[in-house]
Amino acid sequence: MVAGPESSAKVHLAKDIPPATVARLTAYLRVLGVLVDEGTLIVSSEELAAATGVGSAKLRKDLSFLGPNGVRGVGYDVARLRARIEIALGLDQGHRVVLVGIGNLGRALAGYGGFGRRGFTIVGLFDNEVDLVGTAVGPLLVRDVADLVPACAELDPTIAVIAVPDDAAQAICDRLVEAGLRCILSFSPVALRVPAYVEIRRVDLAVEMQMLSFSQARNAEVATRAGEDSPSLRSTGLMGRGPELHAATTNKGSVVRQ
Amino acid sequence: MVAGPESSAKVHLAKDIPPATVARLTAYLRVLGVLVDEGTLIVSSEELAAATGVGSAKLRKDLSFLGPNGVRGVGYDVARLRARIEIALGLDQGHRVVLVGIGNLGRALAGYGGFGRRGFTIVGLFDNEVDLVGTAVGPLLVRDVADLVPACAELDPTIAVIAVPDDAAQAICDRLVEAGLRCILSFSPVALRVPAYVEIRRVDLAVEMQMLSFSQARNAEVATRAGEDSPSLRSTGLMGRGPELHAATTNKGSVVRQ
DNA sequence: GACTGTGAATCTGTTCACAGCG
DNA sequence: CGCTGTGAACAGATTCACAGTC
């Protein structure tokens, strides 16, 4: 009965949630957004799990870390569950993001609609290329990276994204830390050194390709059984929703086939 | 004694390597590349681990899955180890990659030097935008996505990358499977449905941001102890190498601080 | 009856500490 | 003596099965 009709009462949760669960909560959130748009009010663990590509038991366990959220015999209130997850992830306040490095990747990130839709607002763009500084990318002007520290004082960002060439990454990272940033997402494969109080995550695009390469190598090795057996497209019924809900995909650890 | 002086004798390994290890092998590989460029011949587990941001015990265990690769009391032969990892990951043959969706992200991927350097050659670019078809992106011309299946027969790719809008992702994915692709990397957050024999990995850029958001929320909750304590920049000595080798970064599971 | 929430069992990954070897 | 390679202890994540509740 902990589930009173609070709206943003900060139920003090969000403390002991395992990292693996956090990673999946974001996936549930996305699907819940689609369901809200469709006007769906209630969803069962089975349905939500199928739409996200995980097992239903895992999903229930994940959600249980946020406290009781569903109604037994019925399912989960879509809107309420979404709000609950957003609070747990700290997304309810929104985030102000600065992006450093406006090459192709930076541009792609700046234009990526998925961010805005999920509570991330890009508030600053930086680059060191003189030709680029002052030009508009979307609704923002690119600033000189030399002004990073003072500009951050003004912009008050909570998250920084690094999308600069490898050899510049550490210097930019240092500057960001100096500017007071505590959460940094880097797209450079180099291991960045930061003080312990700074949270840094790295996305290395080549890693994903290499993991694919490995599984191909493994499969090729087992035999060249190019047999077209096993269609096995999980069809869990109940899935006749939008044209955007599909089941069964890997997530992150590896080849999590379910 | 298994370690004879073979060059590419396919030691039949690469079978039972845990996924978590595979993910890290790619990181070691990158650092080894830097070391080779610098002319370093021998590296110890301690050094390599520091440069990659993992613990040395973990590194040794990871490498042990490939068989004995080092010399006790000395360390690892840089060039030999690199070759060994490349074989294990199936990178020694190289990979032919087709890229579907030439928006900002696709363009960023097409221009990303990290791929070529690591054995991935982009051999085909596809989009459905008429204005784009026929234009050059780097050394390649963009092809019409309608020609995907016949073009793949000609290009013989081993990996496909999907960088199209969310609502087109499943259709493109189906087309790629039809074209015979078995390894697909998708940048769309939607869970794609594929036959069981197809390996698919998903990279959701928003997930990483949301995980950062979570850790910030957690930290803010514990208290606003903005204390500037703990500088703790691991400095393991032995690190006076290039300007590109740094230590201590998270990897993937979460906040793997070491 | 249906579906959630969860302890208990299992599996996977990490850490430790040391034996084994050059 | 130093460093690799690894069994054994440990921690974390997943799966199972069912008790609890509407």
Coordinates of C-alpha atoms (C1' of nucleotides) in Angstrom, one line a residue:
Chain A
M1 CA 0.0 0.0 0.0
V2 CA 3.0 2.3 -0.3
A3 CA 1.5 3.4 -3.6
G4 CA -0.4 6.4 -2.6
P5 CA -1.5 8.9 -5.2
E6 CA 1.7 10.9 -5.1
S7 CA 2.8 12.9 -8.1
S8 CA 6.4 13.7 -7.4
A9 CA 6.6 13.0 -3.7
K10 CA 10.1 11.6 -4.1
V11 CA 9.5 8.2 -2.5
H12 CA 13.2 8.1 -1.6
L13 CA 13.6 5.1 -3.8
A14 CA 16.2 5.0 -6.6
K15 CA 18.9 3.9 -4.2
D16 CA 19.6 0.2 -4.4
I17 CA 18.6 -0.5 -7.9
P18 CA 21.1 -2.9 -9.7
P19 CA 22.8 -1.4 -12.7
A20 CA 21.5 -4.2 -15.0
T21 CA 18.0 -3.2 -14.0
V22 CA 18.6 0.5 -14.6
A23 CA 19.7 -0.3 -18.1
R24 CA 16.5 -2.1 -18.8
L25 CA 14.2 0.5 -17.1
T26 CA 15.1 2.9 -19.9
A27 CA 13.9 0.3 -22.4
Y28 CA 10.6 -0.1 -20.6
L29 CA 10.2 3.6 -20.5
R30 CA 10.5 3.9 -24.2
V31 CA 7.8 1.3 -24.8
L32 CA 5.6 2.9 -22.2
G33 CA 5.9 6.2 -24.0
V34 CA 4.5 4.5 -27.1
L35 CA 1.7 2.9 -25.2
V36 CA 0.7 6.3 -23.7
D37 CA 0.6 7.8 -27.1
E38 CA -1.7 5.0 -28.2
G39 CA -4.0 5.6 -25.3
T40 CA -3.4 2.2 -23.7
L41 CA -4.2 2.4 -20.1
I42 CA -3.2 -1.0 -18.6
V43 CA -0.4 -3.3 -19.6
S44 CA 0.6 -6.7 -18.2
S45 CA 4.1 -7.8 -17.5
E46 CA 3.8 -10.3 -20.3
E47 CA 2.9 -7.7 -22.9
L48 CA 5.4 -5.2 -21.8
A49 CA 8.1 -7.8 -21.7
A50 CA 7.3 -9.0 -25.1
A51 CA 7.4 -5.5 -26.5
T52 CA 10.8 -4.9 -25.0
G53 CA 12.4 -8.2 -25.7
V54 CA 13.0 -9.5 -22.2
G55 CA 11.4 -12.3 -20.1
S56 CA 8.3 -11.3 -18.1
A57 CA 9.8 -12.6 -14.8
K58 CA 12.8 -10.4 -15.3
L59 CA 10.6 -7.5 -16.0
R60 CA 8.5 -8.0 -12.8
K61 CA 11.6 -8.3 -10.7
D62 CA 13.0 -5.1 -12.3
L63 CA 9.9 -3.2 -11.5
S64 CA 9.7 -4.6 -8.0
F65 CA 12.9 -2.6 -7.1
L66 CA 10.8 0.5 -7.5
G67 CA 8.2 -0.7 -5.0
P68 CA 4.8 -2.1 -5.7
N69 CA 3.6 -0.6 -9.0
G70 CA 1.0 -3.0 -10.4
V71 CA -2.3 -4.4 -9.5
R72 CA -2.5 -8.2 -9.1
G73 CA -4.8 -9.9 -11.4
V74 CA -4.8 -6.8 -13.6
G75 CA -1.5 -5.4 -14.6
Y76 CA 0.3 -2.0 -14.6
D77 CA -1.2 1.4 -15.0
V78 CA 0.8 2.7 -18.0
A79 CA 0.9 6.4 -17.2
R80 CA 1.6 5.8 -13.5
L81 CA 4.4 3.3 -14.2
R82 CA 6.0 5.6 -16.6
A83 CA 6.0 8.4 -14.1
R84 CA 7.4 6.1 -11.5
I85 CA 10.3 5.0 -13.7
E86 CA 11.1 8.6 -14.7
I87 CA 11.3 9.6 -11.1
A88 CA 13.6 6.7 -10.2
L89 CA 15.9 7.5 -13.1
G90 CA 16.0 11.2 -12.2
L91 CA 14.4 12.1 -15.5
D92 CA 11.4 14.0 -14.0
Q93 CA 13.5 17.1 -13.5
G94 CA 14.8 17.1 -17.0
H95 CA 18.5 17.4 -17.9
R96 CA 20.5 20.2 -19.5
V97 CA 23.1 18.8 -21.8
V98 CA 26.2 20.4 -23.4
L99 CA 27.7 18.7 -26.4
V100 CA 31.4 19.2 -27.3
G101 CA 32.6 18.3 -30.8
I102 CA 30.3 19.2 -33.6
G103 CA 31.5 16.8 -36.3
N104 CA 29.2 14.4 -38.0
L105 CA 28.7 12.5 -34.8
G106 CA 28.0 15.6 -32.7
R107 CA 25.6 16.8 -35.4
A108 CA 23.8 13.5 -35.3
L109 CA 23.5 13.7 -31.6
A110 CA 22.3 17.3 -31.7
G111 CA 19.6 16.4 -34.2
Y112 CA 18.6 13.1 -32.5
G113 CA 15.0 13.5 -31.6
G114 CA 15.1 10.7 -29.1
F115 CA 16.8 13.0 -26.6
G116 CA 14.3 15.8 -26.5
R117 CA 11.5 13.3 -26.3
R118 CA 13.1 11.7 -23.2
G119 CA 13.7 14.7 -21.1
F120 CA 17.2 15.8 -22.3
T121 CA 17.5 19.3 -23.6
I122 CA 20.7 20.3 -25.4
V123 CA 21.6 23.7 -24.2
G124 CA 25.1 24.2 -25.5
L125 CA 27.2 23.2 -28.5
F126 CA 31.0 23.6 -28.6
D127 CA 33.7 23.2 -31.1
N128 CA 37.2 24.5 -31.7
E129 CA 36.9 24.8 -35.5
V130 CA 36.8 28.6 -36.2
D131 CA 34.6 28.1 -39.3
L132 CA 32.1 26.3 -37.2
V133 CA 31.9 28.7 -34.3
G134 CA 28.9 31.0 -34.7
T135 CA 27.1 28.8 -37.1
A136 CA 23.6 27.4 -36.3
V137 CA 23.0 23.7 -35.7
G138 CA 19.3 23.3 -35.1
P139 CA 18.1 26.0 -32.8
L140 CA 21.5 26.6 -31.2
L141 CA 24.7 28.4 -32.2
V142 CA 28.0 26.7 -31.9
R143 CA 30.2 28.3 -29.3
D144 CA 34.0 28.4 -29.1
V145 CA 35.3 25.6 -26.9
A146 CA 37.7 28.1 -25.3
D147 CA 34.6 29.6 -23.6
L148 CA 33.6 26.2 -22.2
V149 CA 34.1 27.0 -18.5
P150 CA 32.4 30.4 -18.4
A151 CA 29.6 29.2 -20.7
C152 CA 28.9 26.3 -18.4
A153 CA 28.6 28.6 -15.4
E154 CA 25.9 30.3 -17.3
L155 CA 24.2 27.3 -18.9
D156 CA 24.2 25.1 -15.8
P157 CA 24.3 21.8 -17.5
T158 CA 23.9 18.5 -15.7
I159 CA 25.4 16.3 -18.4
A160 CA 28.1 16.7 -20.9
V161 CA 28.7 14.7 -24.1
I162 CA 32.1 14.4 -25.7
A163 CA 32.2 13.7 -29.4
V164 CA 35.7 15.0 -30.3
P165 CA 38.7 13.3 -31.9
D166 CA 40.5 10.8 -29.7
D167 CA 43.5 12.9 -29.0
A168 CA 41.5 15.8 -27.8
A169 CA 39.2 13.8 -25.5
Q170 CA 41.2 13.9 -22.3
A171 CA 41.8 17.7 -22.5
I172 CA 38.1 18.4 -23.1
C173 CA 37.2 16.0 -20.3
D174 CA 39.5 17.8 -17.9
R175 CA 37.9 21.1 -18.9
L176 CA 34.4 19.8 -18.3
V177 CA 35.4 18.5 -14.9
E178 CA 36.9 21.9 -14.2
A179 CA 33.6 23.5 -15.3
G180 CA 31.8 21.5 -12.6
L181 CA 30.3 18.7 -14.7
R182 CA 29.8 15.4 -12.8
C183 CA 28.2 13.3 -15.5
I184 CA 30.0 12.7 -18.8
L185 CA 29.2 10.6 -21.8
S186 CA 32.2 10.0 -24.1
F187 CA 32.1 8.6 -27.6
S188 CA 35.9 8.4 -27.8
P189 CA 37.3 4.9 -27.2
V190 CA 40.1 6.2 -25.0
A191 CA 39.9 5.6 -21.3
L192 CA 39.5 9.0 -19.7
R193 CA 40.9 9.8 -16.4
V194 CA 38.5 11.6 -14.0
P195 CA 38.3 12.3 -10.3
A196 CA 36.3 9.7 -8.4
Y197 CA 33.2 11.9 -7.9
V198 CA 32.7 12.2 -11.7
E199 CA 30.5 9.6 -13.4
I200 CA 31.7 8.8 -16.8
R201 CA 30.3 6.4 -19.4
R202 CA 31.9 5.4 -22.6
V203 CA 30.3 4.3 -25.8
D204 CA 32.7 2.7 -28.3
L205 CA 31.0 2.2 -31.6
A206 CA 33.7 -0.2 -32.8
V207 CA 33.2 -2.5 -29.7
E208 CA 29.7 -3.3 -30.9
M209 CA 30.9 -4.2 -34.3
Q210 CA 33.7 -6.3 -32.9
M211 CA 31.3 -8.2 -30.7
L212 CA 29.2 -8.9 -33.8
S213 CA 32.3 -10.1 -35.6
F214 CA 33.0 -12.5 -32.8
S215 CA 29.6 -14.1 -32.9
Q216 CA 30.0 -14.5 -36.6
A217 CA 33.4 -16.1 -36.2
R218 CA 32.0 -18.5 -33.6
N219 CA 29.0 -19.5 -35.8
A220 CA 31.2 -20.0 -38.8
E221 CA 33.4 -22.2 -36.7
V222 CA 30.8 -24.5 -35.3
A223 CA 30.0 -25.5 -38.9
T224 CA 28.8 -23.8 -42.0
R225 CA 25.4 -25.0 -41.2
A226 CA 23.7 -22.3 -43.2
G227 CA 20.5 -24.3 -42.7
E228 CA 17.5 -22.0 -42.9
D229 CA 15.9 -23.8 -40.0
S230 CA 14.3 -22.1 -37.0
P231 CA 12.1 -19.2 -38.0
S232 CA 11.0 -18.9 -34.4
L233 CA 9.6 -15.3 -34.5
R234 CA 8.2 -15.0 -31.1
S235 CA 4.6 -14.0 -31.6
T236 CA 3.1 -13.5 -28.2
G237 CA -0.4 -12.6 -29.4
L238 CA -1.6 -9.4 -27.7
M239 CA 0.9 -7.6 -29.9
G240 CA -1.4 -6.0 -32.4
R241 CA -0.5 -2.6 -31.3
G242 CA 1.2 0.0 -33.4
P243 CA 3.6 -0.5 -36.2
E244 CA 6.4 0.3 -33.9
L245 CA 6.2 -2.4 -31.3
H246 CA 8.3 -5.4 -31.9
A247 CA 9.7 -8.2 -29.8
A248 CA 12.9 -10.0 -29.3
T249 CA 16.1 -8.1 -29.5
T250 CA 19.4 -8.3 -27.8
N251 CA 20.1 -5.7 -25.2
K252 CA 23.6 -5.2 -24.0
G253 CA 25.4 -7.9 -22.1
S254 CA 25.6 -9.9 -25.3
V255 CA 23.4 -12.2 -27.2
V256 CA 20.6 -12.1 -24.8
R257 CA 18.2 -14.0 -27.0
Q258 CA 15.4 -13.5 -24.6
Chain B
M1 CA 53.0 -25.9 -24.6
V2 CA 50.0 -25.3 -26.8
A3 CA 51.7 -22.1 -27.9
G4 CA 53.6 -23.1 -30.9
P5 CA 55.0 -20.5 -33.3
E6 CA 51.8 -20.6 -35.4
S7 CA 50.8 -17.5 -37.4
S8 CA 47.3 -18.1 -38.3
A9 CA 46.9 -21.8 -37.6
K10 CA 43.3 -21.3 -36.3
V11 CA 43.9 -22.9 -32.9
H12 CA 40.2 -23.7 -32.8
L13 CA 39.7 -21.4 -29.9
A14 CA 37.1 -18.6 -29.9
K15 CA 34.4 -21.0 -28.8
D16 CA 33.7 -20.7 -25.1
I17 CA 34.8 -17.1 -24.5
P18 CA 32.3 -15.4 -22.2
P19 CA 30.5 -12.4 -23.7
A20 CA 31.8 -10.1 -21.0
T21 CA 35.3 -11.0 -21.9
V22 CA 34.7 -10.5 -25.6
A23 CA 33.5 -7.0 -24.9
R24 CA 36.8 -6.2 -23.1
L25 CA 39.0 -7.9 -25.6
T26 CA 38.1 -5.2 -28.1
A27 CA 39.3 -2.6 -25.6
Y28 CA 42.7 -4.4 -25.1
L29 CA 43.0 -4.6 -28.8
R30 CA 42.7 -0.8 -29.2
V31 CA 45.4 -0.2 -26.6
L32 CA 47.7 -2.9 -28.1
G33 CA 47.4 -1.0 -31.4
V34 CA 48.6 2.1 -29.8
L35 CA 51.5 0.2 -28.2
V36 CA 52.5 -1.4 -31.5
D37 CA 52.6 2.1 -33.1
E38 CA 54.8 3.3 -30.4
G39 CA 57.2 0.4 -30.9
T40 CA 56.6 -1.2 -27.5
L41 CA 57.4 -4.9 -27.6
I42 CA 56.5 -6.2 -24.2
V43 CA 53.7 -5.3 -21.9
S44 CA 52.7 -6.6 -18.5
S45 CA 49.2 -7.4 -17.4
E46 CA 49.5 -4.6 -14.9
E47 CA 50.4 -2.0 -17.5
L48 CA 47.8 -3.1 -20.1
A49 CA 45.1 -3.2 -17.4
A50 CA 45.9 0.3 -16.2
A51 CA 45.8 1.6 -19.8
T52 CA 42.4 0.0 -20.4
G53 CA 40.9 0.8 -17.0
V54 CA 40.3 -2.7 -15.7
G55 CA 41.9 -4.8 -12.9
S56 CA 45.0 -6.8 -13.8
A57 CA 43.5 -10.0 -12.5
K58 CA 40.5 -9.7 -14.8
L59 CA 42.7 -8.9 -17.7
R60 CA 44.8 -12.1 -17.1
K61 CA 41.7 -14.2 -16.8
D62 CA 40.3 -12.7 -20.0
L63 CA 43.4 -13.5 -21.9
S64 CA 43.6 -17.0 -20.5
F65 CA 40.5 -17.9 -22.4
L66 CA 42.6 -17.5 -25.6
G67 CA 45.1 -20.0 -24.3
P68 CA 48.6 -19.2 -22.9
N69 CA 49.8 -16.0 -24.5
G70 CA 52.3 -14.5 -22.2
V71 CA 55.7 -15.4 -20.7
R72 CA 55.9 -15.8 -17.0
G73 CA 58.1 -13.3 -15.2
V74 CA 58.2 -11.2 -18.4
G75 CA 54.8 -10.2 -19.8
Y76 CA 53.0 -10.3 -23.2
D77 CA 54.5 -9.9 -26.6
V78 CA 52.5 -6.9 -27.9
A79 CA 52.3 -7.9 -31.5
R80 CA 51.7 -11.5 -30.9
L81 CA 48.9 -10.8 -28.4
R82 CA 47.2 -8.4 -30.8
A83 CA 47.3 -11.0 -33.6
R84 CA 45.9 -13.6 -31.2
I85 CA 42.9 -11.4 -30.1
E86 CA 42.2 -10.5 -33.7
I87 CA 41.9 -14.1 -34.7
A88 CA 39.7 -14.9 -31.7
L89 CA 37.4 -12.1 -32.6
G90 CA 37.3 -13.1 -36.2
L91 CA 38.8 -9.8 -37.3
D92 CA 41.8 -11.3 -39.1
Q93 CA 39.7 -11.8 -42.2
G94 CA 38.3 -8.3 -42.2
H95 CA 34.6 -7.4 -42.5
R96 CA 32.6 -5.9 -45.3
V97 CA 30.0 -3.6 -43.9
V98 CA 26.9 -2.1 -45.5
L99 CA 25.3 0.9 -43.9
V100 CA 21.6 1.8 -44.4
G101 CA 20.4 5.3 -43.6
I102 CA 22.7 8.1 -44.5
G103 CA 21.4 10.8 -42.1
N104 CA 23.7 12.5 -39.7
L105 CA 24.4 9.4 -37.8
G106 CA 25.0 7.3 -40.9
R107 CA 27.3 9.9 -42.2
A108 CA 29.2 10.0 -38.9
L109 CA 29.6 6.2 -39.0
A110 CA 30.7 6.3 -42.6
G111 CA 33.3 8.8 -41.8
Y112 CA 34.4 7.2 -38.5
G113 CA 38.1 6.4 -38.9
G114 CA 37.9 3.9 -36.1
F115 CA 36.3 1.3 -38.3
G116 CA 38.8 1.2 -41.1
R117 CA 41.6 1.0 -38.6
R118 CA 40.0 -2.0 -37.0
G119 CA 39.4 -4.2 -39.9
F120 CA 35.9 -3.0 -41.0
T121 CA 35.5 -1.8 -44.6
I122 CA 32.3 0.0 -45.5
V123 CA 31.4 -1.3 -48.9
G124 CA 27.9 0.0 -49.4
L125 CA 25.7 3.0 -48.4
F126 CA 22.0 3.0 -48.8
D127 CA 19.2 5.5 -48.4
N128 CA 15.7 6.1 -49.7
E129 CA 16.0 9.8 -50.1
V130 CA 16.1 10.5 -53.8
D131 CA 18.2 13.6 -53.4
L132 CA 20.8 11.6 -51.6
V133 CA 21.0 8.6 -53.9
G134 CA 23.9 9.0 -56.3
T135 CA 25.8 11.5 -54.1
A136 CA 29.2 10.7 -52.8
V137 CA 29.9 10.2 -49.1
G138 CA 33.6 9.6 -48.7
P139 CA 34.8 7.3 -51.4
L140 CA 31.4 5.7 -52.0
L141 CA 28.2 6.6 -53.8
V142 CA 24.9 6.3 -51.9
R143 CA 22.7 3.7 -53.5
D144 CA 18.9 3.4 -53.5
V145 CA 17.6 1.3 -50.7
A146 CA 15.3 -0.4 -53.2
D147 CA 18.3 -2.1 -54.7
L148 CA 19.4 -3.5 -51.3
V149 CA 18.9 -7.1 -52.0
P150 CA 20.6 -7.3 -55.4
A151 CA 23.3 -5.0 -54.3
C152 CA 24.1 -7.2 -51.3
A153 CA 24.4 -10.2 -53.6
E154 CA 27.2 -8.3 -55.4
L155 CA 28.8 -6.6 -52.3
D156 CA 28.8 -9.8 -50.2
P157 CA 28.8 -8.0 -46.8
T158 CA 29.2 -9.8 -43.5
I159 CA 27.7 -7.0 -41.3
A160 CA 24.9 -4.5 -41.8
V161 CA 24.4 -1.3 -39.8
I162 CA 20.9 0.2 -39.5
A163 CA 20.8 4.0 -38.9
V164 CA 17.4 4.8 -40.2
P165 CA 14.4 6.4 -38.4
D166 CA 12.6 4.2 -35.9
D167 CA 9.5 3.5 -38.0
A168 CA 11.6 2.2 -40.9
A169 CA 13.9 0.0 -38.9
Q170 CA 11.9 -3.2 -38.9
A171 CA 11.3 -3.0 -42.6
I172 CA 15.0 -2.4 -43.4
C173 CA 15.9 -5.2 -41.0
D174 CA 13.6 -7.6 -42.8
R175 CA 15.1 -6.6 -46.1
L176 CA 18.6 -7.2 -44.8
V177 CA 17.8 -10.6 -43.5
E178 CA 16.2 -11.4 -46.8
A179 CA 19.5 -10.3 -48.4
G180 CA 21.3 -12.9 -46.4
L181 CA 22.8 -10.8 -43.7
R182 CA 23.4 -12.6 -40.4
C183 CA 24.9 -9.9 -38.3
I184 CA 23.1 -6.6 -37.8
L185 CA 23.9 -3.6 -35.7
S186 CA 21.0 -1.3 -35.1
F187 CA 21.0 2.3 -33.8
S188 CA 17.2 2.4 -33.5
P189 CA 15.8 1.9 -30.0
V190 CA 13.0 -0.3 -31.3
A191 CA 13.3 -4.0 -30.5
L192 CA 13.7 -5.7 -33.9
R193 CA 12.3 -9.1 -34.7
V194 CA 14.7 -11.4 -36.5
P195 CA 15.0 -15.1 -37.1
A196 CA 17.0 -17.0 -34.5
Y197 CA 20.0 -17.5 -36.7
V198 CA 20.5 -13.7 -37.1
E199 CA 22.7 -12.0 -34.6
I200 CA 21.5 -8.5 -33.8
R201 CA 22.9 -5.9 -31.4
R202 CA 21.2 -2.7 -30.5
V203 CA 22.9 0.6 -29.4
D204 CA 20.5 3.0 -27.9
L205 CA 22.2 6.4 -27.4
A206 CA 19.5 7.5 -25.0
V207 CA 20.0 4.6 -22.7
E208 CA 23.5 5.7 -21.9
M209 CA 22.3 9.2 -21.1
Q210 CA 19.5 7.8 -18.9
M211 CA 22.0 5.7 -17.0
L212 CA 24.0 8.8 -16.3
S213 CA 20.9 10.5 -15.2
F214 CA 20.2 7.7 -12.8
S215 CA 23.6 7.9 -11.1
Q216 CA 23.3 11.6 -10.8
A217 CA 19.9 11.2 -9.2
R218 CA 21.3 8.6 -6.8
N219 CA 24.3 10.8 -5.9
A220 CA 22.1 13.9 -5.4
E221 CA 19.9 11.9 -3.1
V222 CA 22.5 10.5 -0.8
A223 CA 23.2 14.1 0.1
T224 CA 24.5 17.2 -1.6
R225 CA 27.9 16.4 -0.3
A226 CA 29.5 18.4 -3.1
G227 CA 32.8 17.9 -1.2
E228 CA 35.8 18.1 -3.5
D229 CA 37.4 15.2 -1.6
S230 CA 39.0 12.2 -3.3
P231 CA 41.2 13.2 -6.1
S232 CA 42.3 9.5 -6.5
L233 CA 43.6 9.6 -10.0
R234 CA 45.1 6.2 -10.3
S235 CA 48.6 6.8 -11.3
T236 CA 50.2 3.4 -11.7
G237 CA 53.7 4.6 -12.7
L238 CA 54.9 2.9 -15.8
M239 CA 52.4 5.1 -17.7
G240 CA 54.7 7.5 -19.3
R241 CA 53.8 6.3 -22.8
G242 CA 52.0 8.3 -25.4
P243 CA 49.7 11.2 -25.0
E244 CA 46.9 8.9 -25.7
L245 CA 47.1 6.3 -22.9
H246 CA 45.0 7.0 -19.9
A247 CA 43.6 5.0 -17.1
A248 CA 40.4 4.4 -15.3
T249 CA 37.2 4.6 -17.1
T250 CA 33.9 2.8 -16.9
N251 CA 33.2 0.2 -19.4
K252 CA 29.7 -1.0 -19.9
G253 CA 27.9 -2.8 -17.1
S254 CA 27.7 0.4 -15.2
V255 CA 29.9 2.4 -13.0
V256 CA 32.6 -0.1 -13.1
R257 CA 35.1 2.1 -11.3
Q258 CA 37.9 -0.3 -11.8
Chain C
dG1 C1' -8.9 -16.8 -12.5
dA2 C1' -5.3 -13.8 -13.6
dC3 C1' -1.5 -11.4 -12.7
dT4 C1' 1.9 -9.3 -9.5
dG5 C1' 5.7 -9.6 -6.3
dT6 C1' 9.4 -12.4 -4.3
dG7 C1' 12.3 -16.0 -2.0
dA8 C1' 15.2 -19.7 -3.4
dA9 C1' 18.0 -22.0 -7.0
dT10 C1' 20.9 -21.3 -10.7
dC11 C1' 24.0 -19.3 -13.7
dT12 C1' 27.4 -15.8 -15.0
dG13 C1' 31.0 -12.8 -14.0
dT14 C1' 34.5 -10.9 -10.7
dT15 C1' 38.0 -11.0 -7.2
dC16 C1' 41.5 -13.2 -4.5
dA17 C1' 45.5 -15.5 -3.6
dC18 C1' 48.8 -18.5 -4.8
dA19 C1' 50.9 -22.3 -7.5
dG20 C1' 54.0 -22.7 -11.4
dC21 C1' 57.3 -21.2 -14.5
dG22 C1' 60.9 -18.5 -16.8
Chain D
dC1 C1' 62.2 -12.7 -8.0
dG2 C1' 58.4 -11.3 -11.1
dC3 C1' 54.7 -12.2 -13.7
dT4 C1' 51.4 -15.4 -15.8
dG5 C1' 47.7 -18.6 -15.4
dT6 C1' 44.0 -20.6 -12.6
dG7 C1' 41.2 -22.9 -9.0
dA8 C1' 38.4 -21.5 -5.4
dA9 C1' 35.6 -18.0 -2.9
dC10 C1' 32.6 -14.4 -3.8
dA11 C1' 29.1 -11.2 -5.8
dG12 C1' 25.8 -10.1 -9.0
dA13 C1' 22.2 -11.2 -12.3
dT14 C1' 18.7 -14.4 -14.2
dT15 C1' 15.3 -17.9 -13.9
dC16 C1' 11.9 -20.5 -11.6
dA17 C1' 8.0 -21.4 -9.2
dC18 C1' 4.6 -20.2 -6.3
dA19 C1' 2.4 -17.6 -2.5
dG20 C1' -0.4 -13.4 -2.2
dT21 C1' -3.9 -10.4 -3.8
dC22 C1' -7.4 -8.3 -6.4

